[in-house]
Coordinates of N, CA and C in Angstrom, one line a residue:
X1 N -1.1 9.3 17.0 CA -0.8 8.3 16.0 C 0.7 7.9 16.2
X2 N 1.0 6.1 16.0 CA 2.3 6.0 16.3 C 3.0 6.7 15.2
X3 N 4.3 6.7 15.2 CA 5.4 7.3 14.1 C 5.2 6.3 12.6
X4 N 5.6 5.1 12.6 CA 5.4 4.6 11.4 C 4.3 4.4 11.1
X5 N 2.8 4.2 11.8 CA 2.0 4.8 11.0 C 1.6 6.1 10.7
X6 N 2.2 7.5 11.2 CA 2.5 8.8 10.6 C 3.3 8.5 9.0
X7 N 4.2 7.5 8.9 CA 4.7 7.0 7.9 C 4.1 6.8 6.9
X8 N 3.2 5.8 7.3 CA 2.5 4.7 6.2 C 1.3 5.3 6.0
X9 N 0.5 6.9 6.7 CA -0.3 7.7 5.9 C 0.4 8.4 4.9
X10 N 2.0 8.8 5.3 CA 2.0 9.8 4.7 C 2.5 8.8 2.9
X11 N 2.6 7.9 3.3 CA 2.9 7.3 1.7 C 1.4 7.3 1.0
X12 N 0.5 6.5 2.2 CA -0.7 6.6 1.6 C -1.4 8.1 1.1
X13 N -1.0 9.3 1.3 CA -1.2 10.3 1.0 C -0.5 10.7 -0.3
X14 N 0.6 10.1 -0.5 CA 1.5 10.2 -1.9 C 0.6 9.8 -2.8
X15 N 0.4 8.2 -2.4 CA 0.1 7.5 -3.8 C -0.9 7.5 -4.0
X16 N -2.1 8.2 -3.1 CA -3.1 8.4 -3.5 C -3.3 9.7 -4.8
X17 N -2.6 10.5 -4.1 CA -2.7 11.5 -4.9 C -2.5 11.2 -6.4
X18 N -1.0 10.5 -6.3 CA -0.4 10.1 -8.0 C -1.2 9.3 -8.5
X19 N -2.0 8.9 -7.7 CA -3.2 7.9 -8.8 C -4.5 9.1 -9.1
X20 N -4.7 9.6 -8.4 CA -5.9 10.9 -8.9 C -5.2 12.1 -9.8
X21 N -4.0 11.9 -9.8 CA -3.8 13.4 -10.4 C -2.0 12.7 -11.6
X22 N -2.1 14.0 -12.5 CA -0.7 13.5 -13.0 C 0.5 13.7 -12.2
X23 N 0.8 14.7 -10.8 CA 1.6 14.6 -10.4 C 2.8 13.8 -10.2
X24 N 4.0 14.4 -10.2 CA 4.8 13.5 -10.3 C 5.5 12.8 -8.7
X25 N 5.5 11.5 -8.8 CA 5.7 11.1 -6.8 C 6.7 11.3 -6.1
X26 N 8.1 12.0 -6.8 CA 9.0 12.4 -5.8 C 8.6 14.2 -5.7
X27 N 7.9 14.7 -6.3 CA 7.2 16.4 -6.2 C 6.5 15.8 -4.6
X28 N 5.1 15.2 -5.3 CA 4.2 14.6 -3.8 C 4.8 14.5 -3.0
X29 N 5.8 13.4 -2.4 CA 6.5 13.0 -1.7 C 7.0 14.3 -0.9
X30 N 7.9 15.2 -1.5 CA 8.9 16.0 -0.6 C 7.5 17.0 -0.7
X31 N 6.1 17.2 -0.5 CA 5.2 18.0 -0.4 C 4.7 17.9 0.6
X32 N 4.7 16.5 1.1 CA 3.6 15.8 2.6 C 4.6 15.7 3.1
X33 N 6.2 15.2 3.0 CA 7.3 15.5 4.1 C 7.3 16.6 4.5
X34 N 7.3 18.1 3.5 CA 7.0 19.0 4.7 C 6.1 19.4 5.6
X35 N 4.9 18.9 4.7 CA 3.6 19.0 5.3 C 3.7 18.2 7.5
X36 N 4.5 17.0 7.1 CA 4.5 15.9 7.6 C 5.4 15.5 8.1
X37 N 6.5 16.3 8.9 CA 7.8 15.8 9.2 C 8.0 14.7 9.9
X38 N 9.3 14.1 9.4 CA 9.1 12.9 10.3 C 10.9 12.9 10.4
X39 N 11.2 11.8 11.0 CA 12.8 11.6 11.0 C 13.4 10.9 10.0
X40 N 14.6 11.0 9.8 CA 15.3 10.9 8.9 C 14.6 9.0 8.3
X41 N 14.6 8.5 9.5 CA 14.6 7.1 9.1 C 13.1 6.9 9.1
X42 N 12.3 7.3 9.6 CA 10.7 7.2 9.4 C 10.5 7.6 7.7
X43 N 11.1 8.9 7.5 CA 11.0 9.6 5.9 C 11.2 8.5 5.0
X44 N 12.6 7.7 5.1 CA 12.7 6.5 4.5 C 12.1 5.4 4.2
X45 N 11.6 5.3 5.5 CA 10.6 4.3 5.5 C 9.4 4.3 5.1
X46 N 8.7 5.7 4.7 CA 7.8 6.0 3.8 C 8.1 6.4 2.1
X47 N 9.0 6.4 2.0 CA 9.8 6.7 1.1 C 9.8 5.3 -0.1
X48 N 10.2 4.1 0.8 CA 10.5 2.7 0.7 C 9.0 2.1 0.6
X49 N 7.9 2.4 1.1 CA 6.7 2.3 0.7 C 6.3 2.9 -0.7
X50 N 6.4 3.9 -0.5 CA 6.0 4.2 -2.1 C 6.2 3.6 -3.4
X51 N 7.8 4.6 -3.2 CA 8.7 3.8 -4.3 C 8.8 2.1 -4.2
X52 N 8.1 1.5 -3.6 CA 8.3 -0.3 -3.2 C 7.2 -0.1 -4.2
X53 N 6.0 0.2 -3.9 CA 4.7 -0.3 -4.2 C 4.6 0.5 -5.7
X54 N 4.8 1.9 -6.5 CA 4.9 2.5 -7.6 C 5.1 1.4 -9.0
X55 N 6.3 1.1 -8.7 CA 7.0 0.4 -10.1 C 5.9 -0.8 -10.2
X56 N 5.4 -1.7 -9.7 CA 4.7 -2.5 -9.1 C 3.6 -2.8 -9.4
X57 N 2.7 -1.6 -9.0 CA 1.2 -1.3 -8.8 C 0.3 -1.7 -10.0
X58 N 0.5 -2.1 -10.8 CA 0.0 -2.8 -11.7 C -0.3 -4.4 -11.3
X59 N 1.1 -5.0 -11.3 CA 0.6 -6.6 -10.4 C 0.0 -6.7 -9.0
X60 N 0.7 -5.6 -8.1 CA -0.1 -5.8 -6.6 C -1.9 -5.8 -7.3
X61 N -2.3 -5.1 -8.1 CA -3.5 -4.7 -8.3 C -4.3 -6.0 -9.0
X62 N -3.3 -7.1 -10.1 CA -3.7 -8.4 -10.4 C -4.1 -9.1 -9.4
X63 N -2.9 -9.0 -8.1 CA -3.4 -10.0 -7.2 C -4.4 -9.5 -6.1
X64 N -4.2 -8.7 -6.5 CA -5.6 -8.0 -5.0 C -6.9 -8.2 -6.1
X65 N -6.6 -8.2 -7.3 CA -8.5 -8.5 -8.1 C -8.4 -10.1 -8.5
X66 N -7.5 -10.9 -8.3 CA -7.8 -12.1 -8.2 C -7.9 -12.7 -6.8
X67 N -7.4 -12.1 -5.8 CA -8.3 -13.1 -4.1 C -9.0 -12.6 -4.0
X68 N -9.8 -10.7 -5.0 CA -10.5 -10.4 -3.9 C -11.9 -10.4 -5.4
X69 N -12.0 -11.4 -6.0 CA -12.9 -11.1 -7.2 C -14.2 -10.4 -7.2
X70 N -14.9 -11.0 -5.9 CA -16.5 -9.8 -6.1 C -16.2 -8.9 -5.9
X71 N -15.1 -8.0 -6.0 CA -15.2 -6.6 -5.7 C -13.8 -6.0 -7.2
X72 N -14.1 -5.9 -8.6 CA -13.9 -5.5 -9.0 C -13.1 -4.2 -8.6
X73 N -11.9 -3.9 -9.5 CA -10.7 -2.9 -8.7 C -11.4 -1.5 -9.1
X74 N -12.6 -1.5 -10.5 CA -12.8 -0.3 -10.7 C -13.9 -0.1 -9.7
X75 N -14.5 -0.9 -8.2 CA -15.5 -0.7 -7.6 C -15.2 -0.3 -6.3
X76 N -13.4 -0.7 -6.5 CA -13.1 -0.6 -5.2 C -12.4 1.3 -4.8
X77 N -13.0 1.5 -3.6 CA -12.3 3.3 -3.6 C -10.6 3.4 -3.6
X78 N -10.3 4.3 -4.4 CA -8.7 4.4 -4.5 C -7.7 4.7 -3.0
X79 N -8.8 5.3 -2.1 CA -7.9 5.3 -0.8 C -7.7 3.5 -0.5
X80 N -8.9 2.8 -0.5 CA -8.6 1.8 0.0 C -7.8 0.6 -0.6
X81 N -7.7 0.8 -2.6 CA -6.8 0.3 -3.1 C -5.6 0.4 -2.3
X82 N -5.1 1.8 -2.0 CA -3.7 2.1 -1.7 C -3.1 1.4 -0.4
X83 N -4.4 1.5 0.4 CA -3.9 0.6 1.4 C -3.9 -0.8 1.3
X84 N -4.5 -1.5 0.9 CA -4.1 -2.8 0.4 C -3.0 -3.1 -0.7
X85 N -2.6 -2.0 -1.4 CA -1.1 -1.9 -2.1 C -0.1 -2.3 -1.3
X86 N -0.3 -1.0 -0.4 CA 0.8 -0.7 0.9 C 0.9 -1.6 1.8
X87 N -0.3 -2.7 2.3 CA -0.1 -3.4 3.5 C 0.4 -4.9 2.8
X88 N -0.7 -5.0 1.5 CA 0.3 -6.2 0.8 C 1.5 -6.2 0.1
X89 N 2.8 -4.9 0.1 CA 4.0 -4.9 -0.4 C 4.9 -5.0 0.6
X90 N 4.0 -4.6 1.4 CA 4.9 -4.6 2.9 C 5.2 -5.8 3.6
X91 N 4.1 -6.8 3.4 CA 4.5 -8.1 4.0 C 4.5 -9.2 2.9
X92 N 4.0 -8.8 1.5 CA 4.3 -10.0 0.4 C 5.5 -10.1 -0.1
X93 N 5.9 -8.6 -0.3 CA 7.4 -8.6 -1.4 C 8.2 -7.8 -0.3
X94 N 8.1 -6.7 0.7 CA 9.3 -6.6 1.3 C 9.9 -7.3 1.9
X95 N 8.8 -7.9 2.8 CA 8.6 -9.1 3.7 C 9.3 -8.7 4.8
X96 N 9.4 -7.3 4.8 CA 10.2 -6.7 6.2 C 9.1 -6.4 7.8
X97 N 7.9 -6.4 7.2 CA 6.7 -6.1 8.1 C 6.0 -7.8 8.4
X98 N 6.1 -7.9 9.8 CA 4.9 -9.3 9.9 C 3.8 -9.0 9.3
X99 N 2.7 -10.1 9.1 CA 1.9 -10.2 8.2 C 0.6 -9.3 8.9
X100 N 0.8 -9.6 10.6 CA -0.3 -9.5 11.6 C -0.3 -7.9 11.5
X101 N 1.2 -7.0 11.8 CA 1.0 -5.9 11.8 C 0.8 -5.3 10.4
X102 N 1.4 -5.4 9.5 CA 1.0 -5.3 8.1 C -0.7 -4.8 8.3
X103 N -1.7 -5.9 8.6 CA -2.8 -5.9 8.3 C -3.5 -4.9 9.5
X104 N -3.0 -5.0 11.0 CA -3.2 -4.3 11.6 C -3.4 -2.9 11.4
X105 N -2.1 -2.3 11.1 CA -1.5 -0.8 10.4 C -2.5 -0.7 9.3
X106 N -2.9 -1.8 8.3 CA -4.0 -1.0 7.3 C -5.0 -1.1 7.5
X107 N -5.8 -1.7 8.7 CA -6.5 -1.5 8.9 C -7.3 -0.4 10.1
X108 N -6.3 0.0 10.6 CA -6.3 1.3 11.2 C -6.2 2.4 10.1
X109 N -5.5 2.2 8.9 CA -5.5 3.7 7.9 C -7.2 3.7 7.5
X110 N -7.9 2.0 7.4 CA -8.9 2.0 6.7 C -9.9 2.8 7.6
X111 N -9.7 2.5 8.9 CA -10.5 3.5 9.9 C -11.0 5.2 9.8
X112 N -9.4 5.0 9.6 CA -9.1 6.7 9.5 C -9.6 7.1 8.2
X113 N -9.3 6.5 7.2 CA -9.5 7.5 5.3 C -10.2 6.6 5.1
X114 N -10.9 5.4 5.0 CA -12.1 5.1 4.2 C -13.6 5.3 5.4
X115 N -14.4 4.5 4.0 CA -15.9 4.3 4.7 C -15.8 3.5 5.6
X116 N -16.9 3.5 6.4 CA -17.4 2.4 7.4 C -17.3 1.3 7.2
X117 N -17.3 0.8 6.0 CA -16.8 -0.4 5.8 C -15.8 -1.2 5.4
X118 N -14.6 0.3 5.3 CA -13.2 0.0 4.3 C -12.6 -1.2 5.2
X119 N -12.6 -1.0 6.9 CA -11.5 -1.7 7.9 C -12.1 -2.8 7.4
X120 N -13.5 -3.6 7.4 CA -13.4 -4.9 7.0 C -13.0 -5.6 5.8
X121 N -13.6 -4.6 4.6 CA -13.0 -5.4 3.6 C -11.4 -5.4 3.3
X122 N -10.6 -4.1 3.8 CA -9.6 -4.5 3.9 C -8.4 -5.5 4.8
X123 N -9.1 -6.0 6.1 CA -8.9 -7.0 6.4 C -9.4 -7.9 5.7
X124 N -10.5 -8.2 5.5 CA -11.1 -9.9 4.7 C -10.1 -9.7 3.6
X125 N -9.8 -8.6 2.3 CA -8.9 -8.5 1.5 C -7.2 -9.1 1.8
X126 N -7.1 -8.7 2.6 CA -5.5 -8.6 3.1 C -5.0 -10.2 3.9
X127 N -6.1 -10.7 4.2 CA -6.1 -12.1 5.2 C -6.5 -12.9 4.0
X128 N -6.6 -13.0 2.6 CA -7.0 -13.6 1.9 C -5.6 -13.6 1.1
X129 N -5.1 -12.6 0.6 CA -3.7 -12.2 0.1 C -2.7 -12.6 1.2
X130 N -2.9 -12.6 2.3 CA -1.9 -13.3 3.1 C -1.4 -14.9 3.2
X131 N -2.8 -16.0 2.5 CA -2.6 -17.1 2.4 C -1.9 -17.6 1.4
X132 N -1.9 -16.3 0.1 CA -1.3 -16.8 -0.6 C -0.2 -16.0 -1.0
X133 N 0.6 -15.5 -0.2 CA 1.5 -14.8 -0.4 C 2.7 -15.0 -0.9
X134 N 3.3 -16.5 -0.8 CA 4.3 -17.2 -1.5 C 4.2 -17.2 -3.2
X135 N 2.7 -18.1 -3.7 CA 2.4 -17.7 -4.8 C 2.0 -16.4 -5.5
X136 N 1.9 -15.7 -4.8 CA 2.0 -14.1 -5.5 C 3.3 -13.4 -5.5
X137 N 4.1 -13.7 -4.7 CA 5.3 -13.1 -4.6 C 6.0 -13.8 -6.1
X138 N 6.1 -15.2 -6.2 CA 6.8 -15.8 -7.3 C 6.1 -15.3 -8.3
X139 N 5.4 -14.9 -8.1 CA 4.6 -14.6 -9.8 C 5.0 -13.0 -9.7
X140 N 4.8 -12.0 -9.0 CA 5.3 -10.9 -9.2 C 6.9 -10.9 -9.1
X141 N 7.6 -11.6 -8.8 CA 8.9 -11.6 -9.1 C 9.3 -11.8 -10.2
X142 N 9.1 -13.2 -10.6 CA 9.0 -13.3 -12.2 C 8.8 -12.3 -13.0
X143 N 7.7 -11.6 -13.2 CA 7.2 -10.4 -13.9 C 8.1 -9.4 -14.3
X144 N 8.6 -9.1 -12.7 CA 9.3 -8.0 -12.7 C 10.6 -8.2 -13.3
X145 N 11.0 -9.2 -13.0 CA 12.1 -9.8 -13.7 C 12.7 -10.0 -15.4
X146 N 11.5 -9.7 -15.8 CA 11.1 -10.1 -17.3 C 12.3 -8.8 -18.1

């Protein structure tokens, strides 16, 4: 597995958990870093996933149940929410990841931690949220802004 995606599980292993359990995400976090060593700037970089996507995760979850409407969010499995969190914060609001690898990277986690059918809906999901990424960014900015 490359290094940043050793990264981008191990956030997805964070925020999965903080959504199943009350745990708290900087406990999780320094629990899969040791689990999960990585280097100083990879750690970061999962680090900057999390904490990106956490404060957030309410709107990313608006706009992933408005492109992706036949699939209701309480239908959709929590690994695969996380990755469409993660792959859409990474290229909607960090805007530090292209859109192509963004979608690539989650859809390789989708491989790995979901069902057989997680890699396509989280592509068809993520390439849907990709068209409209301008207008979701301004509306989650706004929001957050408030």
């Amino acid at each position: 597995m490359k290094q940043r995606t050793k990264a981008r599980s191990l956030a997805l292993q964070v925020l999965y958990e903080v959504d199943l359990s009350e745990h708290r995400p900087g406990e999780v976090f320094n629990q899969r870093l040791a689990d999960v060593p990585l280097s100083n700037e990879l750690a970061e970089f999962a680090r900057k996933l999390v904490f990106g996507v956490l404060p957030i995760k309410d709107y990313l979850d608006d706009a992933i149940e408005s492109y992706a409407p036949e699939w209701p969010l309480e239908q959709v499995a929590p690994i695969d929410l996380n990755i469409l969190r993660i792959a859409f914060w990474e290229f909607g609001i960090d805007k530090e990841t292209p859109v192509k690898v963004a979608i690539n990277e989650a859809v390789e986690l989708a491989k790995r931690y979901g069902s057989d059918a997680a890699p396509g809906f989280v592509n068809g999901v993520l390439g849907s949220l990709a068209k409209h990424q301008t207008e979701i960014y301004a509306v989650i900015s706004k929001e957050t802004k408030k």
